[in-house]
Amino acid sequence: MTVFDSATATDRFGAFGGRYVPETLIPALDELEAAFDAAMRSPAYRAELDDLLRTYVGRPTPLSAAPRLSALVGAPVWLKREDLNHTGAHKVNNTVGQVLLARRMGKRRIIAETGAGQHGVATATVCARFGLPCVVYMGAADMERQALNVWRMRLLGAEVVPVHAGTRTLKDATSEAIRDWVTNVESSHYIIGSVVGPAPYPRVVRELQAVIGREARAQLLERAGRLPHTVVACVGGGSNAMGVFAGFVDDADVELVGVEAAGEGIDTPRHAASLARGTPGVLHGALSYLLQDPRGQVIDAHSISAGLDYPGVGPEHAYLRDSGRARYVPVTDAAALRGFTLLSRLEGIIPALETSHAIAWVADQAGTWPSDAPVLICVSGRGDKDVSQVSALGALPDVGPLPPYPESGE
Amino acid sequence: MTVAVANAADAVAIRSAPGAIAERFARLRADGRAALVCYATAGHPDPDRSVALLRGLEAAGADVIELGVPFSEPLADGPVIQHSSSVALGHGVDLAGALAILERAALRVPVVLFTYLNPLLAAGPDVLARAAASGVSGVLVTDLPVGADPQREAWIGDGPLDFVRLVAPTTPVARMGLIARHGRGFVYLISRLGVTGEQNELAASLPDTIARLRSVTALPICVGFGISRPEQAAAVARLADGVVVGSAIVRAADTSVDDALALTRALRAAIDAAARPAA
Ligand SMILES: Cc1ncc(COP(=O)(O)O)c(C=O)c1O
């Protein structure tokens, strides 16, 4: 039993990743893998992708200096502005690339899952652009807190299907999208929204998001004349983080920090910190860190941010964590609200609640970096989608006195 | 083996004996009958009725019982089995509870655990031996396709249980051969694209798919997913070695165990009445 005549490609990150899916999907994953590898070698695919990213998405996104946040932190902070992408988040980098893959594979119906709604909106957008029918699965609880994005998806022509099973959040939406895919695999492509799922998805999504890191690296070298000391990004499934990390993972001196949602605290049952508090297990086709009980049942995640509210994490992050190349830190809901307010007040940028976790962590580290050490934050998305949810919570946190704009320059 | 055996004659073909599944199919083949494989979710509708249901399925003519291990993320299952799984979890039944229910039921037909990988991994390396001791003969892991994880597949394949592998309608014939070579007990052919659930029509391609699978394996072929009515079961029994019925039984059990058993008796009668090709 130990020898396989022609084992399928497993595509792992160390011990993590794999293809733990129903047999029905194996040929589709083989097909996707072949199509992706061919596309990466194809000048025509790359040219079409680059053109769409430039003329439709609005890339390259700027790298913004953050003068008042820098003054607060005591080190130069740079913001990679994925919030300025068309549709308002990094998610569109991936959906543009995958819709082109779907077309190459002759798949004419698109399935997606969404938590915060950003991936759903990005998918509905490219489907409208290419005239493809699009079905988006979304947890019923997320549909309530992200009503604006539900409306946007419907405006764009997508069918949004509420999922009432389980916690009625991203985890359940993902399971339902996979069920649809198993049923319609011959006609449909599943555009998964993060670096999760069975191989080759974690690699496909990372490569499509790596444009963030490539651009940021070149921009920072040009503007600051050096590499960052630390790169920081929030981690839900982990796609914006993998995208920005990809630009620096080979630069051994650059510290990589992923910020997980600690919800009400990692010592409470209500959090989404799968790397801090999870154990290795299988969910949605991959082996990775997972919030689970001792009997292997998946535990409900909690975060104020629908995009981080997921009990798993991409397998490459599990690998980066265990190998020590990246480290992962938890940030609570309360701290994230502080980050949300801080970036708004300090820089005139309202960040997504997801991103707000990364902002909060950097602000909390004030004084710990050398004064010339550039800190790069991936601003994964803008906060418009979160404004009504946050305003319903009542008063914003008191962020105390804030530094003035540094008139005299550095 | 923890449960006493009723009499010596039965002891030949009973639970957890390696080969119990093979023996059961050999006997069916000799009798010219197709197997009725009945699925039930352990702990559904509740632990006591689950025991009653399992005993009743055996008495109503099940040849093999697939015992579903309740899991929080059953992504290969449709709404009926998903629901039964969450009901069972609500009663605190997961893998350990499923084995306890099986011990209480003390079945004589071979039992195959129908599970996802994560609960097995969490239960630890000796879980297969524990399952065998509780009366399990085989294991089917819906999210561990051939070649996905050679190390863990070897753990299961080299263990005390028959590792039942799945073939899908999308599986190319070369891969069917690979799957069959790495399986034991029987091959589980998924009748159609999709998750578990009832279906009005059998896939038109089913006879072809069965023929292709036959050409690469001598293992018995059981067909499942989507079969719910006696006439469908009879149609499949003419083509394959066994018929698996899941969602329809679970849905009936949601109403009453008696309803589920009445359905099972009707399925048994239809399968036995179906003309079988010569062995
Ligand atoms: C703005 C934003 N940031 C981050 C995330 C989390 O996803 P990932 O970890 O894949 O970047 C989401 C997900 O919806 C999002 O909308």
XYZ file of C-alpha atoms and ligand atoms in Angstrom:
705
model
C 0.000 0.000 0.000
C 2.886 2.373 0.434
C 3.874 2.820 -3.181
C 1.789 4.800 -5.623
C 2.265 4.191 -9.308
C 1.457 7.753 -10.293
C 0.652 9.806 -7.244
C -1.073 13.041 -8.136
C 0.855 16.221 -7.517
C 0.451 17.089 -3.873
C 1.989 20.517 -3.957
C 2.774 20.957 -0.302
C 4.394 23.605 1.839
C 6.430 21.379 4.105
C 3.866 19.187 5.816
C 0.993 21.534 4.968
C -1.349 21.889 2.017
C -2.424 18.917 -0.072
C -5.646 17.916 -1.735
C -8.128 16.589 0.797
C -11.214 16.719 -1.384
C -13.866 14.393 -2.778
C -12.561 12.235 -5.611
C -14.907 14.005 -8.044
C -12.744 17.135 -7.912
C -9.360 15.549 -8.570
C -9.497 15.845 -12.386
C -10.627 19.490 -12.077
C -7.694 20.279 -9.791
C -5.336 18.564 -12.230
C -6.841 20.631 -15.022
C -6.502 23.863 -13.063
C -2.925 23.086 -12.184
C -2.024 22.407 -15.804
C -3.876 25.508 -17.002
C -2.199 27.686 -14.409
C 1.291 26.427 -15.115
C 0.733 26.898 -18.844
C -0.678 30.385 -18.279
C 2.329 31.396 -16.195
C 4.546 30.392 -19.116
C 2.303 32.073 -21.665
C 3.280 35.585 -22.777
C -0.276 36.090 -24.046
C -1.825 35.316 -20.649
C 0.634 37.528 -18.839
C 0.099 40.378 -21.251
C -3.667 40.156 -20.929
C -3.419 39.989 -17.132
C -1.006 42.916 -16.942
C -3.189 44.984 -19.218
C -6.308 44.321 -17.140
C -4.462 45.058 -13.912
C -3.254 48.359 -15.350
C -6.303 49.584 -17.204
C -9.166 48.032 -15.244
C -7.927 47.447 -11.704
C -5.761 50.565 -11.552
C -2.335 49.097 -10.854
C 0.300 49.781 -9.831
C -1.254 50.904 -6.579
C 0.667 53.715 -4.882
C 2.990 53.374 -1.948
C 1.996 56.170 0.438
C 4.155 57.641 3.129
C 2.267 57.963 6.421
C 3.830 60.999 8.087
C 1.677 61.265 11.198
C 1.485 57.503 11.779
C 5.285 57.494 11.368
C 5.559 60.176 14.030
C 3.370 58.093 16.329
C 5.372 54.924 15.711
C 8.816 56.534 15.721
C 9.833 54.918 12.441
C 8.959 55.603 8.819
C 5.711 53.771 8.015
C 4.792 53.107 4.388
C 1.375 52.038 3.200
C 0.863 49.776 0.189
C -2.467 51.043 -1.031
C -4.484 47.989 -2.096
C -7.535 49.957 -0.951
C -7.141 51.994 -4.138
C -7.772 49.004 -6.379
C -11.009 48.888 -8.330
C -13.652 47.379 -5.975
C -11.667 48.514 -2.950
C -9.430 45.638 -1.905
C -6.616 43.350 -2.972
C -9.136 40.598 -3.755
C -9.542 41.783 -7.345
C -5.907 40.937 -8.217
C -6.834 37.296 -7.761
C -10.245 37.344 -9.428
C -8.899 39.017 -12.579
C -6.204 36.351 -12.887
C -8.580 33.466 -12.175
C -11.314 34.595 -14.525
C -8.736 34.571 -17.318
C -7.806 31.033 -16.271
C -11.459 29.990 -16.309
C -11.752 31.320 -19.850
C -8.653 29.402 -20.890
C -10.202 26.225 -19.460
C -13.487 26.847 -21.253
C -15.391 27.144 -17.945
C -18.262 29.539 -18.422
C -19.893 29.613 -14.985
C -18.178 31.043 -11.926
C -18.670 30.077 -8.279
C -17.262 31.998 -5.321
C -17.586 32.238 -1.556
C -17.309 35.426 0.413
C -17.021 36.576 4.020
C -16.652 40.332 4.101
C -18.114 40.497 0.636
C -14.936 41.929 -0.916
C -14.040 38.721 -2.694
C -17.663 38.299 -3.766
C -17.747 41.819 -5.149
C -14.417 41.344 -6.912
C -15.666 38.103 -8.466
C -19.041 39.571 -9.463
C -17.147 42.472 -11.029
C -14.917 40.392 -13.293
C -17.867 38.170 -14.195
C -19.782 41.258 -15.291
C -16.709 42.389 -17.231
C -16.561 39.080 -19.121
C -20.288 38.340 -19.264
C -20.138 35.181 -17.157
C -22.862 33.953 -14.792
C -21.699 34.158 -11.198
C -23.000 32.505 -8.018
C -21.643 33.748 -4.698
C -22.205 31.828 -1.453
C -22.294 33.932 1.677
C -23.082 33.105 5.276
C -26.414 34.555 6.365
C -24.757 36.263 9.354
C -22.202 37.914 7.065
C -24.978 39.046 4.741
C -26.386 41.035 7.642
C -23.154 42.757 8.624
C -22.076 43.340 5.022
C -25.395 44.348 3.468
C -23.763 46.977 1.268
C -21.569 44.409 -0.437
C -24.531 42.065 -0.933
C -26.280 44.863 -2.750
C -23.214 45.599 -4.860
C -22.911 41.961 -5.915
C -26.553 41.855 -6.938
C -26.187 45.116 -8.831
C -23.275 43.541 -10.704
C -25.540 40.689 -11.761
C -24.346 37.978 -9.385
C -26.652 35.577 -7.609
C -25.931 35.749 -3.872
C -26.953 32.556 -2.090
C -27.394 32.776 1.697
C -25.899 29.897 3.668
C -27.778 29.056 6.864
C -25.706 26.068 7.960
C -23.218 26.089 10.830
C -22.058 29.503 12.008
C -23.547 31.160 8.905
C -20.157 32.708 8.100
C -17.244 32.277 5.685
C -16.464 28.691 6.721
C -19.971 27.559 5.830
C -20.055 29.610 2.639
C -16.814 27.916 1.557
C -18.248 24.430 2.192
C -21.339 25.321 0.196
C -19.283 26.683 -2.706
C -17.310 23.437 -2.769
C -20.596 21.453 -2.850
C -21.740 23.492 -5.834
C -18.402 22.897 -7.515
C -18.591 19.107 -6.972
C -22.028 19.200 -8.589
C -21.173 21.460 -11.527
C -17.488 20.775 -11.951
C -17.692 20.197 -15.691
C -19.064 23.650 -16.473
C -17.930 25.758 -13.541
C -14.751 27.214 -12.148
C -14.522 27.920 -8.447
C -12.678 31.186 -7.786
C -11.536 30.683 -4.237
C -10.824 33.964 -2.471
C -7.685 33.341 -0.479
C -4.542 31.214 -0.280
C -6.603 28.334 1.109
C -8.260 25.242 -0.339
C -6.777 22.227 -2.102
C -3.629 22.425 -4.214
C -3.007 24.205 -6.507
C -5.211 27.028 -5.149
C -2.878 28.300 -2.405
C -0.103 28.628 -4.977
C -2.368 30.084 -7.694
C -3.747 32.771 -5.387
C -0.320 33.583 -3.943
C 1.146 34.044 -7.435
C -1.743 36.281 -8.462
C -1.371 38.357 -5.281
C 2.443 38.475 -5.496
C 2.043 41.594 -7.623
C 1.538 43.449 -4.317
C 4.942 42.454 -3.008
C 6.747 42.923 -6.314
C 5.442 46.452 -6.671
C 5.981 47.345 -3.019
C 9.583 46.149 -3.088
C 10.470 48.204 -6.147
C 8.565 51.243 -4.868
C 10.196 51.165 -1.467
C 13.678 50.698 -2.907
C 13.046 53.718 -5.084
C 11.501 55.912 -2.386
C 13.395 54.893 0.755
C 16.487 53.494 -0.889
C 16.328 50.352 1.181
C 14.285 47.294 1.991
C 11.762 47.399 4.814
C 12.757 46.368 8.295
C 9.326 44.804 8.818
C 6.409 43.925 6.535
C 3.006 43.709 8.204
C -0.314 42.400 6.878
C -3.543 41.068 8.314
C -4.269 37.358 7.927
C -7.689 35.898 7.311
C -7.062 33.112 4.851
C -3.844 34.963 4.243
C -3.884 36.189 0.637
C -2.937 39.833 1.060
C -0.250 38.759 3.501
C 1.156 36.087 1.142
C 0.988 38.595 -1.694
C 3.061 41.210 0.070
C 5.354 38.643 1.762
C 6.123 37.135 -1.651
C 8.116 40.260 -2.523
C 10.397 39.856 0.492
C 10.429 36.210 1.498
C 13.874 35.738 -0.079
C 15.275 38.786 1.745
C 16.296 37.024 4.935
C 16.746 40.291 6.858
C 13.200 41.491 6.260
C 10.917 40.585 9.132
C 7.486 39.270 8.056
C 4.581 39.717 10.455
C 1.049 38.410 9.959
C -1.692 39.815 12.166
C -4.497 37.469 13.139
C -7.866 38.362 14.599
C -7.885 37.774 18.352
C -11.561 38.703 18.616
C -12.408 39.046 22.299
C -8.978 37.640 23.204
C -7.046 34.463 22.415
C -7.657 33.198 25.940
C -11.410 33.392 25.386
C -13.366 31.037 23.114
C -14.185 33.935 20.793
C -11.329 34.558 18.392
C -10.063 33.622 14.925
C -6.359 33.113 15.723
C -5.730 29.778 14.034
C -1.942 30.181 14.031
C -1.748 31.277 17.681
C -4.275 28.822 19.079
C -4.965 26.235 16.384
C -3.516 22.794 15.766
C -2.803 21.062 12.450
C -5.900 19.626 10.809
C -7.794 19.357 7.534
C -10.415 21.864 6.426
C -11.595 22.759 2.931
C -9.086 20.574 1.187
C -5.837 21.495 2.918
C -3.864 20.525 5.985
C -3.062 23.629 7.980
C -3.491 25.179 11.393
C -7.109 24.990 12.404
C -9.305 25.936 15.333
C -10.619 22.550 16.424
C -11.561 20.672 19.544
C -9.608 17.602 20.697
C -11.961 15.370 18.697
C -11.319 17.125 15.403
C -14.534 19.122 15.199
C -13.983 22.609 13.829
C -14.542 25.377 16.375
C -16.465 28.506 15.454
C -14.237 31.476 14.808
C -15.070 34.993 15.877
C -13.848 38.362 14.690
C -15.392 41.785 14.405
C -14.138 41.594 10.835
C -16.050 39.253 8.537
C -12.952 38.855 6.343
C -10.878 37.433 9.193
C -13.652 35.339 10.747
C -12.377 31.945 9.574
C -11.150 28.987 11.677
C -8.413 28.020 9.195
C -5.502 29.691 7.435
C -3.600 29.163 4.203
C -1.130 26.250 4.408
C 1.847 28.350 3.306
C 1.407 30.509 6.406
C 1.465 27.354 8.522
C 4.766 26.531 6.879
C 6.216 30.043 7.300
C 5.197 29.956 10.951
C 6.749 26.585 11.720
C 9.918 27.368 9.788
C 10.267 30.661 11.654
C 10.415 32.756 8.482
C 7.327 34.725 9.486
C 5.737 35.389 12.810
C 2.078 35.820 13.601
C 0.590 38.054 16.239
C -2.984 38.352 17.544
C -4.928 41.643 17.703
C -8.321 41.967 19.400
C -11.561 43.456 18.096
C -11.167 46.404 20.464
C -7.634 47.101 19.261
C -8.758 46.804 15.642
C -11.375 49.508 16.223
C -8.561 51.652 17.547
C -6.560 50.952 14.381
C -9.606 51.824 12.281
C -9.945 55.192 13.993
C -6.221 55.889 14.088
C -5.551 55.546 10.385
C -8.657 57.576 9.597
C -7.597 60.423 11.878
C -3.866 60.303 11.219
C -3.743 59.844 7.472
C -7.209 60.465 6.085
C -7.497 56.818 5.049
C -10.435 54.768 6.356
C -9.113 51.203 6.353
C -11.090 47.985 6.187
C -11.620 46.379 9.598
C -9.327 43.586 8.405
C -6.496 46.010 7.693
C -7.237 47.817 10.957
C -5.777 44.827 12.811
C -2.421 45.389 11.103
C -2.538 49.132 11.757
C -3.299 48.530 15.438
C -0.391 46.149 15.856
C 2.064 48.588 14.292
C 0.770 51.438 16.448
C 1.180 49.256 19.537
C 4.834 48.650 18.655
C 5.595 52.376 18.779
C 9.143 53.018 19.908
C 10.405 49.499 19.232
C 11.871 50.108 15.762
C 15.039 52.075 15.027
C 14.022 55.546 13.826
C 15.276 54.820 10.310
C 13.702 51.358 9.959
C 10.968 51.388 7.312
C 7.811 49.547 8.268
C 5.608 48.470 5.377
C 1.907 47.835 5.973
C -0.343 46.278 3.392
C -3.562 48.295 3.409
C -5.593 45.394 2.094
C -8.807 47.322 1.592
C -10.830 50.396 2.289
C -13.335 50.705 5.090
C -16.440 51.857 3.248
C -17.997 48.421 3.634
C -17.491 48.599 7.415
C -18.743 52.091 8.110
C -22.332 51.123 8.873
C -21.288 48.142 11.023
C -18.879 50.278 13.058
C -21.273 53.210 13.367
C -23.898 50.837 14.784
C -21.481 50.002 17.617
C -21.793 53.559 18.957
C -18.945 55.778 20.064
C -15.527 55.274 18.514
C -12.613 54.478 20.825
C -10.738 57.408 22.302
C -7.366 57.390 20.577
C -5.854 60.130 22.761
C -3.706 63.000 21.565
C -2.270 62.474 18.106
C 0.995 63.781 16.698
C 0.865 66.866 14.441
C 1.974 66.765 10.845
C 5.757 67.022 10.926
C 6.025 70.569 9.448
C 9.804 70.743 9.543
C 10.188 67.530 7.620
C 12.432 64.679 8.693
C -13.827 -7.451 19.689
C -15.745 -6.394 22.728
C -19.183 -7.767 22.066
C -20.103 -11.385 22.711
C -21.201 -13.399 19.698
C -24.610 -15.034 19.671
C -23.643 -18.408 18.315
C -20.691 -20.173 16.809
C -22.133 -20.452 13.316
C -22.445 -16.690 12.990
C -18.932 -16.173 14.257
C -17.476 -17.035 10.850
C -18.685 -13.918 9.099
C -18.966 -11.432 11.867
C -17.816 -8.002 12.625
C -14.282 -6.697 12.513
C -12.898 -9.946 11.239
C -10.545 -8.890 8.458
C -12.225 -10.029 5.295
C -15.760 -9.839 6.671
C -16.728 -7.595 3.782
C -15.113 -9.860 1.198
C -16.873 -12.848 2.682
C -20.217 -11.135 2.637
C -19.808 -10.250 -1.052
C -18.587 -13.736 -1.917
C -21.718 -15.175 -0.378
C -23.955 -12.687 -2.173
C -22.242 -13.444 -5.449
C -22.793 -17.152 -4.925
C -26.450 -16.471 -4.198
C -26.760 -14.218 -7.256
C -27.895 -11.271 -5.170
C -26.788 -7.673 -4.996
C -25.870 -6.120 -1.663
C -28.011 -3.571 0.093
C -25.665 -1.097 1.776
C -27.499 1.156 4.218
C -26.081 4.423 5.508
C -26.983 5.840 8.917
C -25.448 8.743 10.805
C -24.298 7.621 14.243
C -26.259 9.403 16.936
C -29.131 10.394 14.673
C -32.004 10.998 15.465
C -30.589 10.466 18.983
C -28.242 7.877 20.501
C -30.924 5.395 21.611
C -32.881 5.511 18.381
C -29.591 5.280 16.491
C -28.943 1.906 18.148
C -32.489 0.808 17.335
C -32.116 1.974 13.742
C -28.857 0.068 13.211
C -30.319 -3.165 14.615
C -33.461 -2.608 12.581
C -31.493 -2.053 9.352
C -29.734 -5.345 9.883
C -33.009 -7.142 10.541
C -34.614 -5.483 7.519
C -31.981 -6.911 5.221
C -28.956 -4.619 5.080
C -25.877 -6.566 3.969
C -23.414 -3.867 4.939
C -23.939 -0.830 7.134
C -22.174 2.424 6.520
C -21.934 4.274 9.777
C -21.557 8.030 9.320
C -19.204 9.738 11.768
C -20.715 13.131 12.612
C -18.409 15.972 11.565
C -18.823 19.719 11.777
C -17.797 20.315 8.129
C -19.357 17.571 6.004
C -18.513 19.085 2.626
C -19.287 15.966 0.604
C -22.796 15.785 2.050
C -26.065 17.308 0.965
C -28.598 18.943 3.301
C -30.185 15.746 4.692
C -26.976 14.137 5.928
C -25.511 17.521 6.945
C -28.554 18.013 9.139
C -28.334 14.536 10.668
C -24.667 15.178 11.402
C -25.375 18.390 13.269
C -28.237 16.730 15.188
C -25.877 13.937 16.255
C -23.184 16.428 17.273
C -25.860 18.195 19.302
C -26.283 14.908 21.205
C -22.516 14.869 21.794
C -21.933 12.007 19.358
C -18.785 12.128 17.265
C -16.223 9.412 16.512
C -15.919 7.962 20.022
C -19.682 8.153 20.447
C -20.208 6.449 17.089
C -18.073 3.506 18.198
C -19.949 3.305 21.500
C -23.266 3.196 19.625
C -21.929 0.476 17.382
C -20.902 -1.604 20.381
C -24.367 -1.258 21.821
C -25.935 -2.293 18.515
C -23.776 -5.474 18.361
C -24.333 -6.028 14.652
C -23.418 -9.119 12.700
C -23.257 -7.482 9.279
C -19.985 -5.800 8.294
C -19.809 -2.128 9.189
C -17.916 0.517 7.241
C -17.160 3.850 8.867
C -18.070 6.737 6.576
C -15.925 9.624 7.748
C -13.884 12.690 6.942
C -10.155 12.650 7.589
C -9.973 15.241 10.347
C -11.838 13.302 13.063
C -9.628 10.271 12.335
C -6.448 12.331 12.591
C -7.593 13.923 15.818
C -8.420 10.533 17.331
C -4.800 9.416 17.008
C -2.893 6.496 15.488
C -4.666 3.739 17.434
C -8.151 4.790 16.302
C -8.252 2.107 13.599
C -7.563 -0.635 16.116
C -10.174 0.836 18.440
C -12.690 0.917 15.605
C -11.944 -2.708 14.748
C -12.428 -3.648 18.389
C -15.802 -1.914 18.334
C -16.951 -3.976 15.380
C -15.887 -1.953 12.341
C -14.683 -3.860 9.268
C -13.937 -1.081 6.812
C -13.394 2.645 6.503
C -14.259 5.091 3.792
C -12.725 8.578 3.952
C -14.593 10.994 1.729
C -11.809 13.582 1.561
C -8.768 11.351 1.167
C -8.542 10.545 -2.542
C -5.876 8.164 -3.814
C -2.449 9.784 -3.928
C -3.426 12.772 -1.784
C -1.399 11.767 1.237
C 0.585 8.539 0.773
C 1.743 8.490 4.369
C -1.720 8.687 5.903
C -3.174 6.444 3.218
C -0.604 3.827 4.191
C -1.582 4.260 7.836
C -5.159 3.410 6.956
C -4.433 0.889 4.216
C -1.990 -1.108 6.331
C -4.303 -1.076 9.343
C -6.901 -3.591 10.491
C -9.784 -2.146 8.423
C -10.604 -2.569 4.747
C -9.847 0.790 3.117
C -12.828 1.338 0.819
C -11.980 3.810 -1.957
C -14.252 6.014 -4.001
C -14.504 6.388 -7.759
C -16.314 9.381 -9.258
C -18.007 9.880 -12.620
C -15.146 12.260 -13.460
C -12.442 9.664 -12.743
C -10.499 8.688 -15.880
C -10.241 4.949 -16.432
C -6.488 4.827 -15.735
C -7.085 6.402 -12.375
C -9.953 3.979 -11.716
C -7.385 1.209 -11.928
C -5.079 3.001 -9.519
C -7.919 3.535 -7.061
C -9.066 -0.064 -7.236
C -5.531 -1.343 -6.626
C -5.352 0.693 -3.444
C -8.781 -0.266 -2.175
C -10.105 -3.240 -0.258
C -13.519 -4.657 0.520
C -15.368 -3.048 -2.351
C -15.134 -0.019 -4.600
C -17.654 2.736 -3.930
C -18.792 4.272 -7.196
C -20.383 7.695 -6.859
C -23.304 7.556 -9.248
C -23.339 11.193 -10.287
C -21.663 14.570 -9.892
C -22.517 16.139 -6.599
C -22.892 15.539 -2.912
C -25.016 12.982 -1.079
C -28.748 13.385 -1.538
C -31.758 11.936 -3.250
C -32.200 12.197 -6.972
C -35.073 11.526 -9.336
C -33.097 10.129 -12.214
C -30.069 7.884 -12.322
C -27.236 9.254 -14.429
C -27.577 8.024 -18.005
C -23.843 7.338 -18.076
C -24.013 4.923 -15.138
C -23.925 1.625 -17.092
C -20.879 2.848 -19.020
C -19.089 3.996 -15.903
C -19.730 0.652 -14.212
C -18.458 -1.199 -17.272
C -15.270 0.846 -17.308
C -14.716 0.236 -13.621
C -15.348 -3.518 -14.078
C -12.678 -3.610 -16.729
C -10.040 -2.576 -14.201
C -11.014 -4.360 -10.997
C -12.303 -7.612 -9.593
C -13.479 -5.938 -6.385
C -17.235 -5.748 -5.835
C -18.691 -2.445 -7.048
C -21.247 -0.633 -4.920
C -23.054 2.378 -6.317
C -24.234 5.237 -4.136
C -25.209 8.931 -3.979
C -28.648 9.804 -5.228
C -30.350 6.416 -4.925
C -33.508 6.606 -2.868
C -36.385 4.576 -4.338
C -36.858 0.822 -4.665
C -37.110 0.938 -8.464
C -33.834 2.881 -8.675
C -32.220 0.358 -6.361
C -33.461 -2.469 -8.567
C -32.064 -0.787 -11.682
C -28.670 -0.391 -10.032
C -28.764 -3.956 -8.667
C -28.915 -5.230 -12.250
C -25.635 -3.475 -13.029
C -23.569 -3.488 -9.849
C -22.727 -5.679 -6.865
C -24.286 -3.396 -4.340
C -26.598 -0.450 -3.882
C -25.935 2.215 -1.270
C -28.861 4.175 0.111
C -28.164 7.035 2.505
C -30.125 10.262 2.442
C -33.487 8.556 1.879
C -33.008 6.388 4.982
C -31.757 9.326 7.032
C -34.663 11.485 5.949
C -37.149 8.743 6.836
C -35.421 8.259 10.200
C -35.945 11.938 10.862
C -39.661 11.131 10.971
C -39.459 7.697 12.573
C -37.212 4.665 12.771
C -40.148 2.553 11.585
C -40.430 4.597 8.399
C -36.737 4.073 7.722
C -37.101 0.333 8.241
C -40.169 0.114 6.005
C -38.156 1.805 3.267
C -35.289 -0.600 3.870
C -37.555 -3.637 3.513
C -38.927 -2.246 0.271
C -35.395 -1.651 -1.033
C -34.408 -5.189 -0.060
C -37.391 -6.691 -1.861
C -36.775 -4.643 -5.005
C -33.095 -5.568 -5.112
C -33.817 -9.272 -4.611
C -36.438 -9.226 -7.330
C -34.033 -7.652 -9.814
C -32.638 -10.119 -12.283
C -28.867 -10.404 -11.902
C -26.438 -11.224 -14.659
C -24.731 -14.588 -14.211
C -21.725 -14.321 -11.899
C -9.996 44.133 2.921
C -9.699 42.737 3.274
N -8.537 42.450 3.856
C -8.224 41.187 4.214
C -9.098 40.144 4.024
C -8.703 38.788 4.503
O -8.335 37.928 3.464
P -6.836 37.525 3.190
O -6.263 37.086 4.497
O -6.957 36.413 2.210
O -6.120 38.682 2.651
C -10.334 40.393 3.402
C -11.295 39.311 3.159
O -12.430 39.494 2.856
C -10.636 41.727 3.024
O -11.805 42.031 2.452
